[in-house]
XYZ file of C-alpha atoms in Angstrom:
774
model
C -17.401 11.740 2.016
C -16.581 13.433 -1.274
C -18.438 12.103 -4.293
C -17.379 14.363 -7.152
C -15.847 11.642 -9.324
C -17.784 9.827 -12.037
C -18.487 6.106 -11.699
C -17.113 4.070 -14.614
C -15.841 0.523 -14.975
C -12.316 1.337 -16.158
C -11.790 5.058 -15.598
C -11.679 7.628 -12.811
C -13.026 10.934 -14.106
C -13.264 14.434 -12.693
C -15.645 16.574 -14.765
C -15.263 20.252 -13.996
C -12.327 21.510 -11.962
C -12.702 21.242 -8.178
C -9.833 23.331 -6.767
C -11.056 22.723 -3.211
C -10.402 19.001 -3.762
C -7.278 19.360 -5.895
C -4.945 17.673 -3.413
C -7.390 14.774 -3.138
C -7.420 14.462 -6.927
C -3.630 14.655 -7.062
C -3.510 11.550 -4.854
C -6.272 9.631 -6.615
C -4.945 10.232 -10.141
C -1.320 9.366 -9.249
C 0.663 7.107 -11.571
C 3.778 4.968 -11.119
C 5.677 1.923 -12.369
C 7.313 0.258 -9.369
C 10.522 2.298 -9.726
C 9.132 5.809 -9.481
C 5.796 7.572 -9.370
C 4.145 10.943 -9.649
C 1.195 12.667 -8.045
C -1.312 14.109 -10.503
C 0.189 17.584 -10.478
C -0.332 19.748 -13.541
C 2.459 19.901 -16.097
C 2.120 23.685 -16.299
C 2.602 25.985 -13.321
C -0.233 26.160 -10.807
C -0.372 28.702 -7.987
C -3.442 27.222 -6.311
C -3.453 24.628 -3.529
C -1.247 21.749 -4.594
C 1.158 19.167 -3.227
C 3.856 18.615 -5.815
C 5.210 15.109 -5.408
C 7.477 12.771 -7.358
C 9.004 9.747 -5.641
C 11.754 7.226 -6.419
C 11.686 3.722 -4.925
C 14.107 3.046 -2.097
C 15.440 6.601 -1.848
C 15.008 8.120 1.608
C 16.394 10.595 4.113
C 16.857 10.036 7.874
C 15.156 13.173 9.138
C 16.225 13.838 12.743
C 13.530 12.866 15.198
C 11.505 15.780 16.513
C 9.787 15.134 19.837
C 8.993 17.241 22.845
C 10.292 14.743 25.366
C 13.075 12.360 24.455
C 12.821 8.823 25.847
C 15.396 6.040 25.972
C 15.041 3.787 22.993
C 13.697 6.455 20.659
C 15.081 6.156 17.114
C 17.414 8.922 16.066
C 15.504 9.647 12.891
C 12.291 9.214 10.946
C 12.921 7.870 7.457
C 11.295 10.072 4.831
C 10.469 8.973 1.339
C 11.805 11.910 -0.609
C 10.031 14.257 -2.905
C 12.304 13.958 -5.911
C 12.775 15.506 -9.341
C 9.821 17.257 -10.941
C 10.174 15.667 -14.373
C 6.778 16.631 -15.805
C 7.422 20.363 -15.570
C 6.451 22.680 -18.433
C 6.250 26.446 -18.162
C 3.709 27.537 -20.771
C 3.522 31.243 -21.569
C 0.772 32.562 -23.831
C 1.533 36.017 -25.190
C 4.068 36.390 -22.397
C 1.696 35.463 -19.545
C 2.069 32.205 -17.609
C -0.687 29.667 -18.174
C -2.058 28.998 -14.684
C -5.453 27.471 -13.984
C -5.588 29.519 -10.793
C -5.410 32.727 -12.836
C -7.667 32.081 -15.831
C -11.369 31.519 -16.453
C -11.924 27.790 -16.780
C -14.642 27.062 -19.316
C -14.328 23.286 -19.383
C -12.155 20.793 -17.485
C -11.841 17.009 -17.460
C -9.249 14.779 -15.804
C -9.233 11.041 -16.555
C -7.234 8.118 -15.206
C -7.550 5.212 -17.625
C -6.768 2.290 -15.347
C -6.891 -0.301 -18.115
C -4.124 1.417 -20.071
C -2.316 3.235 -17.252
C -2.708 6.671 -18.868
C -3.440 9.944 -17.066
C -5.023 12.610 -19.266
C -6.456 16.083 -18.786
C -8.370 18.388 -21.096
C -9.413 21.954 -20.411
C -10.608 25.035 -22.201
C -9.961 28.435 -20.681
C -10.205 32.150 -21.381
C -7.019 34.108 -20.742
C -6.878 37.567 -19.158
C -6.785 38.963 -22.694
C -10.058 37.215 -23.502
C -8.423 34.808 -25.947
C -9.435 31.191 -25.602
C -7.228 28.113 -25.763
C -7.708 24.383 -25.418
C -5.173 22.062 -23.788
C -4.985 18.287 -23.871
C -2.265 16.591 -21.784
C -1.515 12.928 -21.232
C 1.316 11.098 -19.546
C 2.412 7.744 -18.216
C 5.178 6.183 -16.171
C 6.127 3.289 -18.397
C 5.484 -0.081 -16.832
C 7.132 -1.688 -19.875
C 10.378 0.236 -19.310
C 10.481 1.446 -15.719
C 13.257 3.925 -16.484
C 10.884 6.185 -18.417
C 8.204 8.807 -17.904
C 6.650 10.331 -21.016
C 4.123 13.073 -21.718
C 2.314 14.700 -24.607
C 0.922 18.224 -24.188
C -1.188 19.957 -26.858
C -2.090 23.653 -26.927
C -4.694 24.849 -29.431
C -5.526 28.484 -30.251
C -9.319 28.598 -30.526
C -10.365 32.090 -31.564
C -7.270 34.288 -31.965
C -3.595 34.179 -32.898
C -1.252 33.585 -29.956
C 2.450 33.332 -29.205
C 3.352 30.219 -27.218
C 6.569 29.847 -25.242
C 7.425 26.407 -23.834
C 10.064 25.874 -21.159
C 10.647 22.188 -20.430
C 12.542 21.650 -17.187
C 13.873 19.220 -14.620
C 13.759 20.491 -11.042
C 15.331 18.901 -7.979
C 14.926 22.056 -5.886
C 11.944 20.514 -4.107
C 10.935 20.050 -0.492
C 9.072 17.513 1.594
C 5.901 18.735 3.210
C 6.603 16.444 6.161
C 10.156 17.697 6.772
C 10.696 17.953 10.531
C 12.844 21.069 10.297
C 11.724 22.631 6.990
C 14.955 21.348 5.478
C 15.539 20.500 1.830
C 17.128 17.094 1.380
C 18.876 17.277 -2.020
C 22.394 18.482 -2.864
C 23.378 19.433 -6.432
C 25.739 17.155 -8.336
C 25.370 18.191 -11.965
C 23.146 20.355 -14.181
C 23.519 20.358 -17.932
C 21.437 21.443 -20.905
C 22.145 21.555 -24.627
C 19.605 22.363 -27.294
C 16.406 20.508 -26.425
C 18.021 18.204 -23.845
C 18.711 18.562 -20.132
C 20.276 16.527 -17.331
C 20.172 16.987 -13.575
C 21.848 14.773 -10.980
C 21.311 15.332 -7.269
C 22.357 13.536 -4.097
C 20.537 13.079 -0.825
C 22.078 14.479 2.316
C 23.366 11.852 4.788
C 22.276 8.756 2.835
C 24.119 9.853 -0.336
C 21.670 8.313 -2.785
C 22.065 9.821 -6.217
C 19.218 10.236 -8.665
C 19.773 11.250 -12.270
C 17.057 12.632 -14.530
C 17.456 13.437 -18.201
C 14.906 14.833 -20.617
C 14.429 15.720 -24.246
C 11.482 17.585 -25.714
C 10.134 18.329 -29.190
C 7.609 20.810 -30.531
C 5.374 19.731 -33.400
C 2.932 21.740 -35.498
C 0.919 20.475 -38.422
C 2.643 17.099 -38.149
C 6.115 18.619 -38.524
C 8.779 18.827 -35.823
C 9.807 22.462 -35.449
C 13.451 23.467 -35.696
C 13.588 26.354 -33.233
C 16.212 28.210 -31.259
C 16.441 27.198 -27.603
C 17.338 29.251 -24.560
C 19.058 27.388 -21.733
C 18.649 27.987 -17.996
C 20.933 26.304 -15.455
C 20.976 26.728 -11.697
C 21.422 24.536 -8.637
C 19.403 21.341 -9.137
C 17.563 22.802 -12.136
C 17.988 22.705 -15.891
C 15.647 23.794 -18.659
C 15.365 24.525 -22.344
C 12.802 26.857 -23.854
C 11.601 27.904 -27.292
C 8.584 29.676 -28.724
C 6.399 29.746 -31.801
C 3.282 31.467 -33.110
C -0.086 29.775 -33.506
C -2.857 31.051 -35.705
C -6.460 30.593 -34.620
C -7.320 26.925 -35.089
C -3.695 25.737 -35.022
C -2.315 23.336 -32.453
C 1.138 22.960 -30.911
C 2.141 19.506 -29.632
C 4.859 19.149 -26.993
C 6.492 15.745 -26.531
C 8.631 15.339 -23.416
C 10.652 12.193 -22.723
C 12.235 11.713 -19.289
C 14.497 9.008 -17.896
C 15.011 8.582 -14.154
C 17.510 6.277 -12.454
C 18.918 6.095 -8.952
C 22.187 4.783 -7.574
C 20.175 1.719 -6.566
C 19.874 1.005 -10.298
C 23.462 1.786 -11.364
C 26.811 2.713 -9.868
C 27.196 6.441 -9.371
C 30.083 6.520 -11.843
C 27.834 5.034 -14.522
C 24.610 6.804 -13.594
C 24.881 9.613 -16.135
C 25.711 7.201 -18.938
C 22.883 4.849 -18.015
C 20.250 7.557 -17.785
C 21.353 8.973 -21.138
C 21.094 5.519 -22.697
C 17.560 5.216 -21.338
C 16.623 8.599 -22.801
C 18.137 7.732 -26.175
C 16.134 4.494 -26.216
C 12.939 6.422 -25.473
C 13.436 9.013 -28.184
C 14.349 6.364 -30.731
C 11.196 4.407 -29.935
C 8.866 7.426 -30.408
C 5.953 8.404 -28.206
C 3.375 6.219 -29.921
C 5.506 3.074 -29.631
C 6.315 3.716 -25.972
C 2.634 4.249 -25.272
C 1.660 1.024 -27.015
C 4.334 -0.969 -25.172
C 3.056 0.475 -21.919
C -0.572 -0.364 -22.724
C 0.404 -3.904 -23.693
C 2.300 -4.382 -20.432
C -0.751 -3.236 -18.483
C -2.923 -5.657 -20.450
C -0.713 -8.530 -19.276
C -1.016 -7.443 -15.665
C -4.785 -7.092 -15.847
C -4.990 -10.626 -17.245
C -3.555 -11.815 -13.950
C -5.046 -9.404 -11.448
C -8.430 -8.196 -12.707
C -11.646 -8.715 -10.777
C -14.817 -8.284 -12.806
C -18.085 -7.370 -11.085
C -21.235 -7.373 -13.172
C -24.159 -5.165 -12.182
C -22.520 -2.711 -9.747
C -20.377 -0.021 -11.343
C -19.453 1.591 -8.016
C -18.108 -1.703 -6.677
C -16.398 -2.454 -10.005
C -14.626 0.885 -10.188
C -13.534 0.578 -6.576
C -11.841 -2.798 -6.883
C -10.062 -1.915 -10.122
C -8.840 1.358 -8.607
C -7.278 -0.572 -5.749
C -5.730 -3.235 -7.983
C -4.352 -0.540 -10.301
C -2.482 1.229 -7.519
C -1.201 -1.977 -5.947
C 0.160 -3.098 -9.311
C 1.945 0.139 -10.115
C 3.389 0.445 -6.600
C 5.212 -2.869 -6.319
C 6.349 -5.286 -9.004
C 8.448 -7.725 -6.959
C 11.463 -7.259 -9.205
C 13.817 -6.018 -6.467
C 14.048 -7.614 -3.019
C 15.389 -4.332 -1.614
C 11.996 -2.697 -2.080
C 8.804 -3.105 -0.137
C 5.356 -1.536 -0.074
C 5.036 1.833 1.591
C 1.597 2.720 2.992
C 1.342 5.655 0.571
C 3.255 4.139 -2.334
C 4.130 6.869 -4.833
C 1.138 9.033 -3.909
C 2.289 11.021 -0.885
C 4.744 11.415 1.976
C 2.704 10.679 5.115
C 4.003 7.845 7.307
C 7.427 8.282 5.752
C 6.605 5.969 2.862
C 8.321 3.158 4.745
C 7.440 -0.480 5.440
C 4.792 -1.372 8.028
C 3.249 -4.625 9.296
C 0.607 -4.051 6.622
C 2.827 -5.805 4.069
C 2.710 -9.216 5.727
C -0.823 -8.922 7.124
C -2.578 -7.532 4.055
C -0.429 -7.255 0.941
C 1.182 -10.680 0.813
C -1.974 -12.605 -0.223
C -2.689 -10.249 -3.120
C 0.771 -10.418 -4.629
C 1.099 -14.185 -4.192
C -2.238 -14.851 -5.848
C -1.913 -12.368 -8.715
C 1.834 -12.113 -9.343
C 3.110 -15.443 -8.081
C 4.376 -17.030 -4.889
C 7.916 -15.973 -5.791
C 6.882 -12.319 -5.445
C 5.576 -13.059 -1.979
C 8.858 -14.741 -1.175
C 10.694 -11.555 -2.139
C 8.729 -9.651 0.484
C 9.748 -12.163 3.152
C 13.393 -12.255 2.073
C 13.351 -8.476 2.538
C 12.567 -9.102 6.227
C 15.169 -11.854 6.496
C 17.881 -9.462 5.368
C 16.714 -7.021 8.059
C 16.935 -9.596 10.856
C 20.254 -8.264 12.265
C 18.697 -4.806 12.528
C 15.606 -6.271 14.206
C 17.867 -7.899 16.821
C 19.641 -4.578 17.233
C 16.289 -2.787 17.645
C 15.294 -5.198 20.405
C 18.662 -4.710 22.085
C 18.073 -0.974 22.332
C 14.953 -1.715 24.364
C 16.718 -4.122 26.722
C 16.056 -7.495 25.079
C 18.920 -9.926 24.623
C 20.125 -13.351 23.447
C 19.128 -12.797 19.825
C 15.574 -11.626 20.479
C 14.290 -9.553 17.568
C 11.755 -6.750 17.413
C 10.975 -5.818 13.859
C 10.420 -2.098 13.397
C 7.004 -0.516 13.144
C 8.362 1.742 10.420
C 11.524 1.211 8.447
C 13.444 1.768 5.245
C 16.596 -0.211 6.035
C 15.620 -2.407 8.981
C 16.158 0.195 11.699
C 13.191 1.443 13.671
C 12.423 5.005 12.651
C 9.039 5.673 14.217
C 8.946 8.032 17.157
C 5.543 7.925 18.818
C 6.096 6.051 22.070
C 2.745 4.260 22.082
C 3.615 2.776 18.687
C 7.405 2.526 18.720
C 7.588 0.762 22.078
C 4.161 -0.792 22.473
C 2.662 -1.797 19.111
C 4.740 -4.918 19.204
C 2.115 -7.089 17.509
C 3.961 -6.229 14.287
C 6.405 -9.009 15.212
C 3.573 -11.477 14.975
C 2.623 -10.258 11.512
C 6.121 -11.073 10.253
C 5.804 -14.621 11.562
C 2.289 -14.917 10.165
C 3.584 -13.792 6.781
C 5.983 -16.762 6.758
C 3.145 -19.104 7.646
C 0.858 -17.534 5.022
C 3.471 -17.855 2.267
C 4.152 -21.517 3.041
C 0.444 -22.267 3.346
C -0.160 -20.734 -0.080
C 2.874 -22.039 -1.934
C 3.637 -25.304 -0.172
C 7.281 -24.169 -0.076
C 8.206 -25.576 3.340
C 11.858 -25.493 2.334
C 11.626 -21.743 2.968
C 11.765 -22.520 6.682
C 15.198 -24.060 6.351
C 16.404 -21.470 3.883
C 15.285 -18.294 5.662
C 12.210 -18.571 7.836
C 13.318 -20.486 10.903
C 16.008 -17.970 11.867
C 13.403 -15.208 11.833
C 10.904 -17.281 13.818
C 13.462 -18.126 16.522
C 14.377 -14.473 16.991
C 10.713 -13.436 17.180
C 9.893 -16.250 19.642
C 12.755 -15.148 21.863
C 11.302 -11.664 21.946
C 7.883 -12.884 23.062
C 9.415 -15.169 25.693
C 11.170 -12.150 27.212
C 8.265 -9.719 26.775
C 5.764 -11.643 28.920
C 6.002 -11.916 32.689
C 4.551 -14.292 35.259
C 1.650 -12.944 37.301
C 1.473 -14.513 40.744
C -2.034 -13.168 41.163
C -3.302 -14.827 37.982
C -0.851 -17.701 37.938
C -0.533 -17.028 34.238
C 1.725 -15.142 31.878
C 0.655 -11.588 31.116
C 1.787 -8.884 28.763
C 1.714 -5.331 30.092
C 1.877 -1.932 28.456
C 1.051 -2.667 24.825
C -0.935 -1.159 21.980
C -2.833 -3.513 19.700
C -3.893 -2.843 16.131
C -6.611 -0.628 17.628
C -4.557 2.527 18.129
C -7.454 4.225 19.923
C -6.357 2.354 23.068
C -2.754 2.782 24.184
C -0.645 1.313 26.963
C -3.103 -1.422 27.868
C -2.542 -4.673 29.701
C -3.225 -8.073 28.185
C -4.407 -7.060 24.788
C -6.096 -10.274 23.660
C -4.797 -10.089 20.089
C -1.179 -9.516 21.140
C -1.270 -12.286 23.744
C -2.825 -14.738 21.306
C -0.375 -13.819 18.556
C 2.596 -14.239 20.908
C 1.468 -17.699 21.976
C 0.844 -18.728 18.369
C 4.311 -17.517 17.335
C 5.917 -19.694 20.012
C 3.911 -22.736 18.881
C 4.599 -22.116 15.193
C 8.307 -21.668 15.800
C 8.476 -25.043 17.573
C 6.499 -26.739 14.774
C 8.889 -25.202 12.252
C 11.934 -26.325 14.195
C 10.578 -29.878 14.287
C 10.024 -29.816 10.523
C 13.481 -28.478 9.695
C 15.126 -30.893 12.109
C 13.349 -33.845 10.484
C 13.776 -32.782 6.852
C 16.867 -30.539 6.675
C 19.118 -31.858 9.410
C 22.331 -30.197 8.246
C 20.645 -26.850 7.887
C 18.962 -27.290 11.270
C 22.318 -27.820 12.976
C 23.752 -24.766 11.243
C 20.813 -22.662 12.439
C 21.225 -23.928 16.007
C 24.877 -22.959 15.922
C 24.233 -19.588 14.282
C 21.528 -18.628 16.777
C 23.173 -20.249 19.818
C 19.876 -21.995 20.381
C 19.537 -24.187 23.438
C 16.816 -26.768 22.967
C 15.873 -26.191 26.606
C 14.526 -22.808 25.540
C 11.467 -24.627 24.258
C 10.658 -25.819 27.773
C 10.039 -22.225 28.815
C 8.155 -21.498 25.590
C 5.827 -24.428 26.198
C 5.140 -23.190 29.718
C 4.201 -19.786 28.324
C 1.924 -21.341 25.694
C 0.203 -23.490 28.317
C -0.276 -20.627 30.782
C -0.919 -17.503 28.676
C -3.665 -15.220 29.949
C -6.474 -14.424 27.494
C -8.984 -11.918 28.883
C -12.531 -13.214 28.449
C -15.943 -12.209 29.733
C -18.260 -15.085 30.625
C -21.401 -12.970 30.657
C -20.942 -11.530 27.153
C -19.180 -14.633 25.906
C -16.502 -12.541 24.164
C -12.748 -12.155 24.269
C -11.853 -8.756 25.691
C -9.761 -6.356 23.682
C -7.822 -5.869 26.884
C -8.373 -5.960 30.599
C -10.776 -3.273 31.736
C -12.497 -2.821 28.386
C -15.899 -3.438 29.952
C -15.289 -0.547 32.371
C -15.801 1.849 29.475
C -19.065 3.567 28.615
C -20.140 1.002 26.018
C -22.326 2.472 23.301
C -22.655 2.027 19.552
C -21.187 4.222 16.865
C -24.649 5.344 15.767
C -24.875 7.322 19.014
C -22.263 9.731 17.649
C -23.133 12.946 15.841
C -22.152 13.823 12.290
C -19.676 16.400 13.568
C -17.768 13.790 15.556
C -16.267 12.068 12.501
C -13.440 11.333 12.100
C -12.725 11.153 15.828
C -8.997 11.677 15.345
C -9.690 15.070 13.773
C -12.499 16.190 16.072
C -11.880 14.707 19.533
C -9.027 15.152 21.983
C -6.740 12.166 22.331
C -7.714 11.851 25.971
C -11.390 11.566 25.016
C -10.638 8.956 22.356
C -8.571 6.798 24.726
C -11.294 6.785 27.369
C -14.058 5.984 24.906
C -15.164 2.538 23.784
C -14.869 3.464 20.119
C -12.558 1.265 18.130
C -10.334 2.323 15.255
C -9.703 -1.279 14.240
C -11.016 -4.272 16.185
C -8.169 -6.274 17.696
C -10.201 -9.353 18.568
C -11.715 -9.661 15.097
C -8.287 -9.272 13.505
C -7.093 -12.262 15.520
C -10.133 -14.369 14.692
C -9.643 -13.510 10.998
C -6.036 -14.758 11.111
C -6.821 -17.920 13.061
C -10.431 -18.637 12.117
C -9.980 -22.413 12.350
C -9.275 -21.994 16.074
C -12.762 -20.608 16.715
C -16.306 -21.776 16.165
C -18.781 -19.880 14.011
C -20.737 -19.078 17.181
C -17.656 -17.532 18.812
C -17.023 -15.454 15.710
C -20.614 -14.231 15.631
C -20.701 -13.260 19.309
C -17.480 -11.296 19.024
C -18.488 -9.684 15.725
C -21.878 -8.598 17.051
C -20.254 -7.199 20.185
C -17.372 -5.231 18.659
C -18.468 -4.130 15.202
C -21.171 -1.686 16.445
C -18.464 0.149 18.438
C -16.000 0.314 15.543
C -15.580 3.603 13.666
C -13.319 2.028 11.011
C -10.978 5.021 11.013
C -8.105 2.683 10.299
C -7.918 1.991 6.589
C -7.128 -1.620 7.528
C -10.385 -2.169 9.391
C -13.274 -2.472 6.883
C -11.763 -5.286 4.825
C -11.448 -7.652 7.795
C -15.032 -6.898 8.787
C -16.201 -7.524 5.212
C -14.537 -10.948 5.179
C -15.949 -11.964 8.558
C -19.417 -10.596 7.775
C -19.473 -12.655 4.579
C -18.502 -15.763 6.519
C -21.413 -15.035 8.874
C -23.838 -14.533 5.950
C -24.376 -10.910 6.949
C -24.828 -9.639 3.418
C -25.758 -6.039 4.183
C -22.811 -5.531 6.527
C -20.388 -7.370 4.233
C -21.400 -5.196 1.289
C -21.248 -2.000 3.368
C -17.744 -2.846 4.551
C -16.671 -3.854 1.048
C -17.753 -0.504 -0.400
C -16.046 1.321 2.426
C -12.707 -0.363 1.817
C -13.033 -0.279 -1.985
C -13.944 3.415 -2.132
C -12.044 4.584 0.951
C -9.862 6.942 -1.079
C -12.155 7.518 -4.049
C -14.827 8.920 -1.730
C -12.375 10.166 0.921
C -14.219 8.470 3.789
C -11.751 9.569 6.472
C -10.952 13.023 5.084
C -7.288 12.191 4.564
C -6.875 11.205 0.909
C -5.092 14.489 0.183
C -2.048 13.110 2.046
C -1.822 10.154 -0.336
C -3.663 6.901 -0.900
C -3.876 3.984 1.513
C -1.939 1.566 -0.676
C -1.498 -1.309 1.758
C -5.162 -1.383 2.774
C -6.009 -1.641 -0.924
C -4.817 -5.226 -0.731
C -7.516 -5.715 1.880
C -10.055 -4.623 -0.725
C -8.913 -7.481 -2.948
C -9.254 -9.843 0.026
C -12.793 -8.569 0.649
C -13.851 -9.923 -2.728
C -11.681 -13.031 -2.958
C -11.717 -14.170 0.681
C -15.008 -12.522 1.568
C -17.529 -13.062 -1.221
C -15.326 -15.668 -2.925
C -14.805 -17.592 0.300
C -11.273 -18.463 -0.821
C -8.897 -20.005 1.699
C -5.594 -21.838 1.379
C -5.059 -24.763 3.731
C -1.911 -26.860 3.476
C -1.334 -25.388 0.018
C -4.777 -26.559 -1.146
C -7.455 -24.257 -2.516
C -10.816 -24.036 -0.728
C -13.796 -22.117 -2.129
C -17.033 -21.282 -0.344
C -18.462 -18.408 -2.438
C -21.620 -16.339 -2.229
C -23.067 -13.614 -4.433
C -24.279 -10.235 -3.124
C -27.885 -9.768 -4.173
C -27.209 -6.632 -6.230
C -24.425 -8.262 -8.264
C -25.177 -10.346 -11.331
C -21.810 -12.077 -11.119
C -18.175 -11.580 -10.190
C -14.980 -13.287 -11.253
C -11.387 -13.297 -10.093
C -8.126 -14.982 -11.010
C -5.718 -16.976 -8.868
C -2.239 -18.276 -9.527
C -2.874 -21.676 -7.979
C -0.021 -24.180 -8.147
C 1.625 -21.898 -10.743
C -1.494 -22.088 -12.965
C -3.706 -19.074 -13.612
C -7.263 -20.224 -12.979
C -10.452 -18.180 -13.194
C -13.265 -18.421 -10.684
C -16.635 -17.011 -11.753
C -19.500 -16.703 -9.304
C -22.967 -16.184 -10.792
C -26.520 -16.406 -9.515
C -26.698 -20.150 -9.068
C -23.226 -21.614 -9.474
C -19.482 -21.132 -9.273
C -17.371 -22.127 -12.277
C -13.659 -22.900 -12.012
C -11.729 -22.784 -15.310
C -8.359 -24.467 -15.738
C -6.455 -23.565 -18.940
C -3.386 -25.635 -18.054
C -2.337 -29.060 -19.345
C -2.788 -30.792 -15.981
C -5.721 -31.405 -13.709
C -6.105 -29.519 -10.444
C -7.718 -30.595 -7.198
C -9.529 -28.112 -4.963
C -12.296 -28.073 -2.364
C -15.743 -26.547 -2.928
C -17.996 -25.981 0.066
C -15.875 -28.552 1.892
C -16.056 -31.231 -0.813
C -13.073 -32.308 -2.911
C -13.376 -31.598 -6.630
C -11.117 -31.952 -9.642
C -11.013 -29.712 -12.683
C -9.488 -31.391 -15.699
C -6.869 -29.779 -17.942
C -8.133 -27.222 -20.462
C -11.633 -27.429 -19.076
C -13.909 -26.124 -16.362
C -16.194 -27.462 -13.676
C -19.040 -25.986 -11.667
C -20.675 -26.432 -8.306
C -23.836 -25.116 -6.725
C -23.639 -21.784 -4.960
C -25.007 -21.195 -1.513
C -26.938 -17.963 -1.073
C -26.715 -15.225 1.522
C -29.076 -15.551 4.421
C -29.111 -12.304 6.322
C -28.426 -12.808 9.972
């Protein structure tokens, strides 16, 4: 772990420059606004180790698949979220020499991410090669009030001697992706233009032909006055800049204001893109920096009112949860159904930045509860629109009759992942899509969604499972061969318990949904039958599968088996490993990992978490006690589920350990991979660790259930929920839980299993149960 960042309630702070961790910091201090985002690269040039990254929502490139051995069914490409225009760029020359923190003596350095206000700032003092000293203060934000805009303010102060400062403000599309399969650049020039202190660059992606336009205007200010200086223009392919210079006496300060507007052809027609981006820039300049900043801060205040979790008495836990909520909020706003939540958001390129099963399994609850059920619906409608592609994906693998296999990784609905053990075998993702529909309806009560969108998706998924299983004469049951469960440290296994259970549940839930739509939306039901060519006799086969599915189980241990043969492994706990073994994926051969008992992410516990009402507390405890000691939690999605289940089992120490691990996964770089970008989707699991874990929150038939408990080192914690379209606050303290209802109508909920009612514009409390360590 790396613990070089200061612990504060509302800020992330790096005191003193740590060049060896710079890529980690660039990920952690990233900012965005739902439309575009930026890693925490320096505004000025930096020749040290860095990963320059700026990303625009929905813009991707189909990079040709690169594998050593091509297999039938492989996707033709891997969709890459594209490194886009470097809009923050400033070349700062002091007395003719480039300001570069890799080339100067750094006297003082501080980098701060103010999560409450959404502002990234950096201050440093350095001695130049000449011995002269300067001080720099930079701050920037991607406006969440106006998602077209990115704005920065950069101040250079001469401390002990006169200096000449040259500023070149630029826009640069001549960038590359670090994860390019063939070291190819993905942008083609369309237009470069610069006049005076303004510049415009438009570029187009190869193959996909997305266009992105960026415009900028900058001003230099000294002593409160805007300087009227001559500008030199530089234009080249995908690059435009304007530069000017001025003298500073010792003690004087130069302030650079840079306004940038960024729009893609997803925001405006290509013919209108230049006009629209110029309008956005004109609006920004007219508003002034201070007004834009205040609008941005105010917009963040509104979001924190909905999403904040307050923990009293544990600054490490408090900082961790707010860090996760901050990045979730700036990654996805729910304003455009064409967008989804990439596993790295706007913080890096790994995994292609595309959509995974994480969205439905982890992200959906957070966005529904903090942004509204309609935002969750947008995420599901995204999948509905991709249904034809999912059917096409299944067809490529030999499935037919409208069976659908949703992709493991996608930007447009097509599968674009090319590791066989995931592309072909990690088919449990289909179940997560179905579970997302169930979860949305359970939270919102919007059963009409089934008739509108959901049932078509469920039928196609059920058809896939019905074709994917086969009858075993030896077992006289249905089996599922050659799969990979959520635990990716075991590939190509037979009868993965989680996948088998999920498949059977999907078949049952599809039939329940069909019955509901048939009874309540008859006309729509008949249209769906006709559209899908559904034969009601199909259910006869589905029921046979449900009644005869094989679930591997060991009588002696009393546990469900991750897959057949799991007990043949050398079973030993994680604490038998040495310090140099972690993380296994970076220190062990893949062969050694696959043969070991060590679990990246426990499949069985994931299934019990989803369907906890199907299992007794004793079953949960036996399975938890069996699997958790063998789990290395090297999947970012693992600790949160364990935190929730440990809390349910009153295992306070384990619940708290797992909470801190998920909350500070990136802040402390647990798995030595934060430099590639943050784990955005697992951050939603951090929210669930508090709300579903310590808060004991569940939704059942669109009714709220609370069964909270307070960790012994916390004085209190509180969280907000949009329950029945009303924002309520739940506060858990040492001896009670208080539910506040600011609306003009009463609300019914369940506390520790008992029905309660909180009147309008009032609050009510109930006694809190305490942890009893098991």
